[in-house]
Structures are given as C-alpha cells and as structure tokens.
Amino acid sequence: MSMRSQVLVEHHGVATGREMTTWQTLRRGVELSPELRKGIWVTVLLAVLSTLGRVLVPFVVQRITDDGILAAGGPDTAVVARYIGIALVGVVVTAFSAYFVNIRLFRSSENGLATLRLKAFRHIHDLAMLTQNTERRGSLVSRVTSDVDTISMFVQFGGLMLLINIAQISLATVLMVVYSPLLALVVWLCFVPLFVIIRKFQGIVGRAYTQVRERVGDMLGAISEAVVGAQAIRAYGVEDRTAERIDAAVEAHRKAANGAQARSVVAFTSGQLVSGLTTAVVLVVGTILAARGSLTLGELLAFLFLVNLFTQPVQQATEILNEMQNAVAGWRRVIGIIDTPADVSDPGESGVTLPRGPITVQFDGVGFAYPGGAPVLHDIDLTIAPRSRVAIVGETGSGKSTLAKLLTRLMDSSSGQVLLDGVDLRTIRFSSLRSRVVLVPQEGFLFDGTLLDNIRFGRPEASDDDVRLTLTELGLDAWVATLPLGLGTDVGQRGESLSAGERQLVALARAYLADPDLLVLDEATSAVDPSTEVRLQRALDSLTRGRTSIAIAHRLSTAQAADEVIVVDAGRIVERGHHSELVRLGGVYSKLHESWVAQQQAV
Amino acid sequence: MNVPPTSTLREGLAVIGRGIKGQPRWFALAVLGSVVYGVMTSLTAAAIGYVVKQAVAPAIAARHVTAAQLWFIGGVMAAVVLTTIVGVIGRRVAGGVAMYNLVAMYRRRVTRQYLRLPLSWHHRHPSGQLLSNANADVEATWNIFAPLPMALGVVVMLVFGIIQMVVVDPWLALVGLTVFPMLFLANVAFQRAMSPRVTRAQQLRADVSEVAHESFEAALIVKSLGREDHEADRFRAVTHELRDANIEVGRTRGRFDPAIEAIPTVGTLAVLFVGTLRVSSGLLTAAEVVQIAYLFSILAFPVRALGWVLAELPRAVVGWSRVSAVLDATGSMTYGERALPSGRASHLQTERLAYAYGIQSEAGEADRNPAVVDVSLDVAPGATVALVGPTGSGKSTLTNLVMRLVDPDSGAVLVDGIDLREVRRGGISEVAALVAQQTFMFDDSVRGNITLGAAHDDDSVWQALHVAQATTFVEKLPDGLDTHVGERGASLSGGQRQRIALARAVIRQPQLLILDDATSAVDPSVEQAILARLREASSGTTVLVVAYRMATILLADEVVYMEAGHVVDHGSHEQLLGRCVGYERLVTAYAREAAEREAIAADEEVSR
C-alpha cells in the first residue's frame, strides 16, 4: 500500500506529451475522438472522387490542345467539344463530392473535437489537486480552447488535402510513367532530397511549434495577472513593472512564432525550389532525349504538364505537413493532459458506497510529504467518534490543513491509511464520498451569478425554499435581507461584489446545503466578524449534532465550543482532550490559549 | 457586437488599413515579395515558351544538342525559379513578421488598457473574456495578414496575365475576363453568408474560454463538493453550441467552396472552346490559344487567395470589434500634477465620502447599492486608527477609496490636505501601502513579490520578513528568497501569503499604511508578534487598520465603528465600549461566548 502511494506521489506533474512521436499523437488523437474515424472511408472515397475530377480537368485540357487544337490538319471542333463535355462532367462531379466531403468532414471533426474538449475538461477536474496546482490556470484553459482550435484547423483543411494530394501524386506518377518511364524516374530522383529535407524539418518545425504553444501558456499567465491582480497592481503602483513582465512574455511569444514561421518557410520553399528545378532538369534531360529522337517535342511539353500535376500536390503537402506539426503540438498538449494519471482517482463502479449516517473517522499511521518535500505529517493515529465536534488547532505550518485535505481526499497519504466507518478512503466511490464529506476551504470561490445560484451549487436539486431554510437555520437571513436584491443579488466575478467575509458566509451556506455527514471547516470563518462568527458557531453547533464536524481554526472560540480539541505541532498530534482539560495541562494548547485570551482582553 | 454583413467589407478594409499603418515596412516588403512572385509566376509560361523556341526546338530539329544549349535551358529556368523563390520567401517571412508584430503590438495595447482602466471597469468584465480579448480576438483580427500579401501579389499577377491575354487576343481575353467578376461576386456572397455565422462562432469561442477559466479557477470547490459532473454539463452545453456553430460555418463553406473552385475551370474550358472556333476561322494560331489556356490554369489557383482574404474578413472585423471595445473603453482615472509630501507620517482626512456599487435591479435596470455613506474621518499624522464593523459594513470599500483604487461618488479623500484626485499618477503608492484582505501573489520569486521590482537589498527584505514573522518559513523554502511561489502563490499557504503581502508593504516604509484584516490567516501568537514588530517599525507611519480582534484594536489611538456604510461612532476603545452597543457586542463576542461556555461547563460539573 505505502509503496503504491509513494510511486503515485512522485508522479505529480502534468505530462507534456512531448515524448510522443507525430504518428503516436495522431493515433492516440483519433482514439480519443472516435467520431473522426466514423464514416471516414465514405469521406475518403468522395475525396478520391473529387480528386479524380480535379486531375481529369487539366488532363483533358492537355488532350484538347494536343488532339483538338493542335490536331494534324487543323483544329478538330468535334473532338474539342467532346473533351469539354467530359471536363464539365468532371467539374460537376468534383463540385458535388467536394460539397459532401466538406460537410461530412466538418461534422465529424467538430463532433470529435467537442468530445476531445469535454474529455480534457473533465479530466482536468479529475486530476489530483497537487497536479492541478503544478499548471497555470491559463495553460489549463488553453488545452480545452486554443490547442483544440489548432487541431480543428488542420483536420478540416489539411488532413483531407493531404489525402487528396497523395492520391494526386500517385495518379500523376502513373501518368508520367506511361508517357516516359525515364523522365518519370528523373522526376522522382529530383524529389528524393526533398523528402529527406521534409523528414528532417518535420522534427525542427514540430519543436518550434511546441515552443510557440508553450509561450502562449506563459503569455496567458502573465496577462491574467493584469486582470486578476488588478487591485494589488494599482495599490502598489506597479503598472509599469507588470507591463514589462507582460511585454516580455508577449515578446517571447512573438519571437517563437516568427522562429516557427521562418522554419516552416524554409521547409515550404524547399518544396517550391525542388519543383521548379525539377521542371528545369526535365526540360534539359527531355531535350537530350528528344534530340536523340526518343521523344517528340509535343510529348516533352505534355510531360512538362504532368510534372506540374505532380509538383503542385507535393508543394501543398509540404505546406500541410508544416501545419500538421502545429496541430500535433496542440494535440500533444491535449493528449498530455488527458493521459496524465489522476493520482487521486475515483474507484468508480468497483468502489464502496457508504450508507448515510454519522461517520467515524480514523487515521491509521498516516504520514504525508509533498512531492520532493520533507514530511509534513508523521505517523498520525487518531479516531474521531461519530457525532463529535472536533477542533484541530496548531501553529501555521504545523500540518493541520494537510489533515483536512487527506480527510477529504484532495490528496492521498504517503503512508498509512485514512478510514471512514472502517473503510479505506481510497476504496470509496467519489459520488458517495463527496456527498457525505464536504470541505469548506478558507477562500471559497464564488461563480459569477446570483447568490441563490452560488448557494445552490452545493446541491443543484435544492429548491429556493431549501436555500432560504438553510440561510434561516444558519442565522444568515438577516444578512441576506441587507443585500440590494436579496438572494437575487449578483455576486460578480469570483464573488468580488461581496466582501471576503460575506464570501465565506456564502461558502458555508453552500456546504451546509449539501447536507454532508462529515463537515470539514478549514478556517472557514476567518474573515467574518466576531459576533457573526459566534452566532454562526452556535447555529452550526445545533445543526451539526448528529453529524461529525471537524474545524480547523486559529480563533480558539471554535476550540472552546468543540467536544474535543486536537493539537498538532510539527506534523504530530501532541495533545488531545477537552478545551478545559488542555488549558489545565499547561502544554502547547495552554500557551496558544494564553495568547488568544491576551488578544481578547482589554488592558 | 453584432456586425451587419453589409458593412463588413468596409470595416474589414478599415482594419486592414490600420494594420498596414502599424507595420508599413514589413508589409511593404511582403507585398514586394508577393509582386515578384506574381510577376514571375505569370512569366513562367512565357519563359518555357522562350526556352523551347530558342533552344529546345532547334536542338530537336537538328537532332543534336550542344552543351551551350543545355546550359541556356537550365540557366533560364533556374533563374526564373530562384527569383520566384526569393519572392516567396520575402512574402512569407515579411508577411509573417508583419502579422506577428501586429499581434504583439495590439496585445501590448490591450494589456496596457487593462493596467490603465480603473478597478470598477475590471469588476464589470469577466476575466475569461478579457483573456480572450488579448489572445484569441487579437489573433483573429490580424490573421488576415497571412493571406493578404499573397492576395495583393495575385492582383499584380492578374493585371500582368490580363495584359498578356489582351496582347495575344482581345476577344479571347474578354471571355476570360468575365470569369473574374463572377469570382468576385461569388466571393462577396460567400463572405456575406459567412459573416453572421463566424461572428457567432467567435462569440461562442469566448464563452467556452470563459466557462473553462471560471471552472478551473474554482477547481478546489468543484472537487470538494463533488460537482465535476455538474461543471462538465455546463461546459458541454457551451461546447456543443460552439460545435453546432462551427458545423454551420462548415456547411456554408461547403456550399460556396466547390462553386468558387469550379468557376476558373469553366473559364479555361470556355477559352479553349472559343479559341478553337477562332483558330478554325483562322483568326488565331493554335499556339496562342494554348498560351492563354496555360496562363489561365496557372492563374486559377492563386486567384483563390483573394477568396481567402474575403473569407477572413468577417473574423477580422469581429475580432477587431471585440479588441476595440477594450481599446476605446473610457472611464479611466484622471490624474493631477501634485506630489504628496514625503519624509513624514501622512495626515489622512476624508470628507463626506460616499460610494455606491453599480448593480442591476431585478428589472434589469441599472441601480446603485450604497457601500460607503457620508464618511468623514480625520487621522492625525502618526496615529493608528482601527476601523471596526460587522462583515459587509463597507470597511474594505473605504480602504479602496483611501488608496484611490476607486473614486468616490461624492466627497473627497485628502492626504496632507491634498485631494487624491490632484495627485500625479503613481504618487499615492509612493507614500501609501495597502495590505488587502485577499492577497495577490505574482508568479515570481519571494523576493520579487516583496520588492516588486524596486531596489531593495536582501537585508531590507529580510528585515521586512522579520516584521511580518515570515523569516522562519522563508528560510525553510528550497531556494529561500529565490523560491518561485507559483501562479497566485499556489505553493504557499494562506497565512504564508498574507505574511509576504505584509512584508511587501512594510519594506516600502510607507507614510500611510492600510491593513485590511491583513492577519486573518495567521494564528494568534504569530499575529501578536507581527503587531508588536509593526508597532516598532511604524513609528513614523499613519496606520488605518481594519480589525476584529481586541489585540489589534488596542494598538489603535482611536477606533471608528461602522455599520451599513455609515460611521456610527468614533473615539477611544473605552469610550466606545461604554456608549456604542454594536461595537461592544462585536468586540466582546468571543469573551462573552467563552464566559458563557465556562459557566455552562461549571454548571455541568456541579450537577454531576
């Protein structure tokens, strides 16, 4: 058990996906978006049909010139008309199949990419808290937005073009061989170096685009500071410094983008260069052959035409392969996050569902260390009886918040196990765990919406009356009445229209509405004024009877009210017992209490 | 935000014009490259014809080819190819540089606005949307510069091609030329059909980003309440809307694309047919028809670049309208010229200060919710004043007014007799420092978060950390002062962040220090030590402190008690205890509670 946990804890960062080859990325990408594969053969068949039409037209044009206009004995209008008829059929076939290809492609790719977005979004929420914290929020956002957008650009325009180009290249090759096997060989020999260059540049261009994607993440992080940190920036007058930091990130992105662009231009123009030079070589070699009589001038010119038919798709394919690297860079990042293991994972179907009712909490030899850090908890053994109200106190950094996070399975212990009603926390289904155990953190995030919506976030099926009842029970109805629109008041971005203390009241009501059997409060009322806090405390006292509640607090008024106080110091439980006992004991707690009392008393 | 399609073309051209003005040199270079490319491409056919006539045909006729002839053929062709390539490189590299420079330039401008606009503006705009404005919308605006140089080169190519055609045979040229207006009309119709659909998709893209941004910021809450499915549903709804909008874009594209592609082909066939007839009538030679047909087939593909530009126009216009909404936002603060006196503790006064937040009433009308009403304070230089009041009574709003983070609706804040609105930009933060209730950490080192770029040596940083009682934990961090705290200080606890924020204020040795419940996340003993150090360190400082705890209040020379935005009473702690019921209730809440509990406990023991 502890072996497993150790390994898991070491595995904390988000996979970059950088180690995946292009081919692996594409395969995994299609695997994650099965819609991309659905009906793909019909689409490809239609695409081949439209390609046939596209190739037919220039071919027919060439025949018209050769057999019609340049026919021995003057232009043959009948032949020309017949060929034009054929070409028009080709145009119509191309247009119709291209229409269906377009529509099918958009539908399958948009469906597939929506699936990918949803999978990535869901998985980001499933990732362990520590893993989420290793990434900037902006970078997480870009994985479900701009990274996916780069893929869609490629799938919708490039992917199919690539198939069409390959079909056209094959077709042109066959035609060239029919005309002149020797010249066809010359053409292919000319293109060998290009294929070598393309292969080499794929890697170079790919790395450059990966750089660009990463710079986008950095840049979003820097810009978000100007938005989220607006107050701090103004209070300290550091607009200029923030601007410099943003400029540096914007500049780094610009450089990376120009770098990637320059590399892809080299790759692309090498395609054009080789194409042009091939025409020159074919003309030279063709002239030699024609001078020897093994080719007519007409045949040579016709062949030049075929070379054009061959080089055009090659050039286009070179271009698309470059763009593919951009898409693959985005795809890698999305796949990287989806394939990052959710260290703290839901046992799902196979997991235990706990019946409702008061919970017994048990820590059995629990130790914890942050990845790469020193242990913060050592060998914690602790049993908390059902229906008891426990306060955990201790100095900042003593490890008490860690206890709360282990208890709510935001993190898994490095050693030992946490048990609820005798069941290892890791085997309990999340659906069961989250409905029975709720944590109220110090900074409870509020969504941009009404007060009602935010409280209801704890239990979406709750009625308006349920919400009102909760507020009344908590004694918060008077406070809500002072708000301009009561429950309908908009709390603003991140709840910023409310004060920090008010936000904590909402977070508490939200958790209380969720009706858990074990309520864990981590400094949940630190910004609330004393008389409101005391009132709230009393309300919670009567309301949490029948439940187990664990409160982590600096304000010892909470500890005084608890059935039991657990004192944590340097990652160990050093004292436990009732408030009055601990005060008499003269240990760590009594010292904390002394300074608390000193704070409260007037001189 | 909804742009009627009729004006898209005009507005799009205005966006392009703005871009050209922004990057004239790189753009000119790109167009030059594109012109070279265009001219050379349309000359390729002529070059082949020239080479065939001068060298290939004679060689074949002579059944012998000389080395000089081969060099000539290869040389001419290579020269044409290389010149074309130079054009392509110029077009692409310079075009790319122009585009990325524009993107970077406008990102700087947009973020400059974010830094310039007042806090009240920020509160009205979702952060996800602002990120989208600086990222996706700026990109959408200038993406048009990718196909634009090519398109302009194509115009030159077309003119060249048309001249060649007209020279060969005006009638045949006329047949060909009818194709171009058709192409243009088809493209305009295409762009009109696309415009509203693209607008919608772009808006939805921003919505998706907004939902994702908010949801990931709320990750801890989502997890601890087990609301992942609920959030996934919310994201699914907007993602599916975007998907449907994109499919709609694709459907429109699917309808127009094949038609637009077919037009030049049909044109080629028409040229061939008419040409054949004219050759039959002896008005034209076969070679001339072939030359024109070849020209046509070469021109057909690049002409589509014009279509790409038109297709990008709606996106550019939508992007620009979203970007310009930020750039044109007004309501920025105006600043005066005056400086606040330095070198001694500030004298802080507020005169009948009032501030109300703008809200929307149930009917959706703009309404105002008063937060601070008629507040007059006078804090003598060097004094410490405690601001006490229940949760939501307007204390934090008052601290924001005193720092001029927001301007009052009426009344004034005076520091040393100077109205803050007359102070020059940056003048207030030079003398005053605020430690807000909710601390903000920059994605920087511990040192960077304290100095904020100002020149402070490590000794003074450690000193500030000492006042904030943060030396012990900072010493334990893996890289000490150089430890990066992560985005929003994610690697630190709430109490640690608060202490770093405190050190950030202390190191500036402010003449006016405002503490907004700045020690709520640290434990009592640490708080006491902080307050003691602060007392030593801030002898030359005027302090306004929002406080709940008695120990903090007792540091103050005067207490101001607020309720519902009003100052209810002010005076010494003892005075207020005696005459202000609300105050008395608030500050003695813990003590009364403790006493009651002790009494109950004693009763229980007795009854046992």
Tab-separated table of N, CA and C in Angstrom, chain A residues 356 452-463 465-467 469-470 509-516, chain B residues 225 227 230:
chain	number	residue	atom	x	y	z
A	356	ARG	N	-25.693	6.327	4.509
A	356	ARG	CA	-25.750	7.624	5.182
A	356	ARG	C	-25.750	7.443	6.687
A	452	LEU	N	-28.260	33.042	-4.965
A	452	LEU	CA	-29.041	31.806	-4.974
A	452	LEU	C	-28.295	30.706	-5.740
A	453	ASP	N	-27.821	31.034	-6.941
A	453	ASP	CA	-27.105	30.050	-7.761
A	453	ASP	C	-25.883	29.529	-7.025
A	454	ASN	N	-25.187	30.442	-6.366
A	454	ASN	CA	-23.954	30.052	-5.701
A	454	ASN	C	-24.200	29.130	-4.510
A	455	ILE	N	-25.266	29.395	-3.777
A	455	ILE	CA	-25.561	28.516	-2.646
A	455	ILE	C	-26.050	27.171	-3.168
A	456	ARG	N	-26.835	27.235	-4.218
A	456	ARG	CA	-27.392	26.012	-4.781
A	456	ARG	C	-26.322	25.118	-5.410
A	457	PHE	N	-25.152	25.670	-5.647
A	457	PHE	CA	-24.057	24.879	-6.214
A	457	PHE	C	-23.771	23.665	-5.324
A	458	GLY	N	-24.063	23.791	-4.025
A	458	GLY	CA	-23.842	22.673	-3.098
A	458	GLY	C	-24.801	21.521	-3.346
A	459	ARG	N	-26.000	21.839	-3.806
A	459	ARG	CA	-26.984	20.782	-4.094
A	459	ARG	C	-27.938	21.313	-5.155
A	460	PRO	N	-27.619	21.052	-6.431
A	460	PRO	CA	-28.353	21.694	-7.537
A	460	PRO	C	-29.845	21.427	-7.515
A	461	GLU	N	-30.255	20.291	-6.947
A	461	GLU	CA	-31.688	19.988	-6.984
A	461	GLU	C	-32.463	20.715	-5.876
A	462	ALA	N	-31.754	21.454	-5.014
A	462	ALA	CA	-32.425	22.141	-3.912
A	462	ALA	C	-33.362	23.222	-4.434
A	463	SER	N	-34.522	23.366	-3.767
A	463	SER	CA	-35.476	24.400	-4.192
A	463	SER	C	-35.097	25.736	-3.564
A	465	ASP	N	-36.823	27.373	-1.581
A	465	ASP	CA	-37.189	27.323	-0.167
A	465	ASP	C	-36.126	26.601	0.654
A	466	ASP	N	-35.551	25.532	0.074
A	466	ASP	CA	-34.458	24.834	0.768
A	466	ASP	C	-33.329	25.812	1.077
A	467	VAL	N	-33.002	26.638	0.070
A	467	VAL	CA	-31.920	27.594	0.244
A	467	VAL	C	-32.278	28.598	1.343
A	469	LEU	N	-34.352	28.177	3.795
A	469	LEU	CA	-34.367	27.492	5.081
A	469	LEU	C	-32.937	27.376	5.625
A	470	THR	N	-32.011	27.003	4.759
A	470	THR	CA	-30.610	26.890	5.166
A	470	THR	C	-30.111	28.204	5.738
A	509	ALA	N	-22.854	28.423	3.690
A	509	ALA	CA	-24.241	28.068	3.398
A	509	ALA	C	-24.290	27.015	2.292
A	510	ARG	N	-23.424	27.192	1.319
A	510	ARG	CA	-23.354	26.266	0.185
A	510	ARG	C	-23.013	24.857	0.680
A	511	ALA	N	-22.020	24.768	1.558
A	511	ALA	CA	-21.608	23.462	2.072
A	511	ALA	C	-22.694	22.876	2.954
A	512	TYR	N	-23.321	23.742	3.726
A	512	TYR	CA	-24.345	23.245	4.642
A	512	TYR	C	-25.540	22.701	3.865
A	513	LEU	N	-25.876	23.387	2.763
A	513	LEU	CA	-26.989	22.931	1.922
A	513	LEU	C	-26.708	21.546	1.339
A	514	ALA	N	-25.416	21.262	1.104
A	514	ALA	CA	-25.052	19.952	0.536
A	514	ALA	C	-25.376	18.831	1.516
A	515	ASP	N	-25.606	19.187	2.782
A	515	ASP	CA	-26.059	18.238	3.787
A	515	ASP	C	-25.132	17.029	3.957
A	516	PRO	N	-23.866	17.276	4.286
A	516	PRO	CA	-22.943	16.152	4.445
A	516	PRO	C	-23.046	15.532	5.834
B	225	LEU	N	-16.852	19.669	-3.375
B	225	LEU	CA	-18.295	19.447	-3.343
B	225	LEU	C	-18.717	18.357	-4.321
B	227	ARG	N	-18.691	18.344	-7.574
B	227	ARG	CA	-19.541	18.898	-8.626
B	227	ARG	C	-18.936	18.777	-10.015
B	230	HIS	N	-21.526	18.258	-12.774
B	230	HIS	CA	-22.288	19.480	-12.962
B	230	HIS	C	-21.503	20.472	-13.822
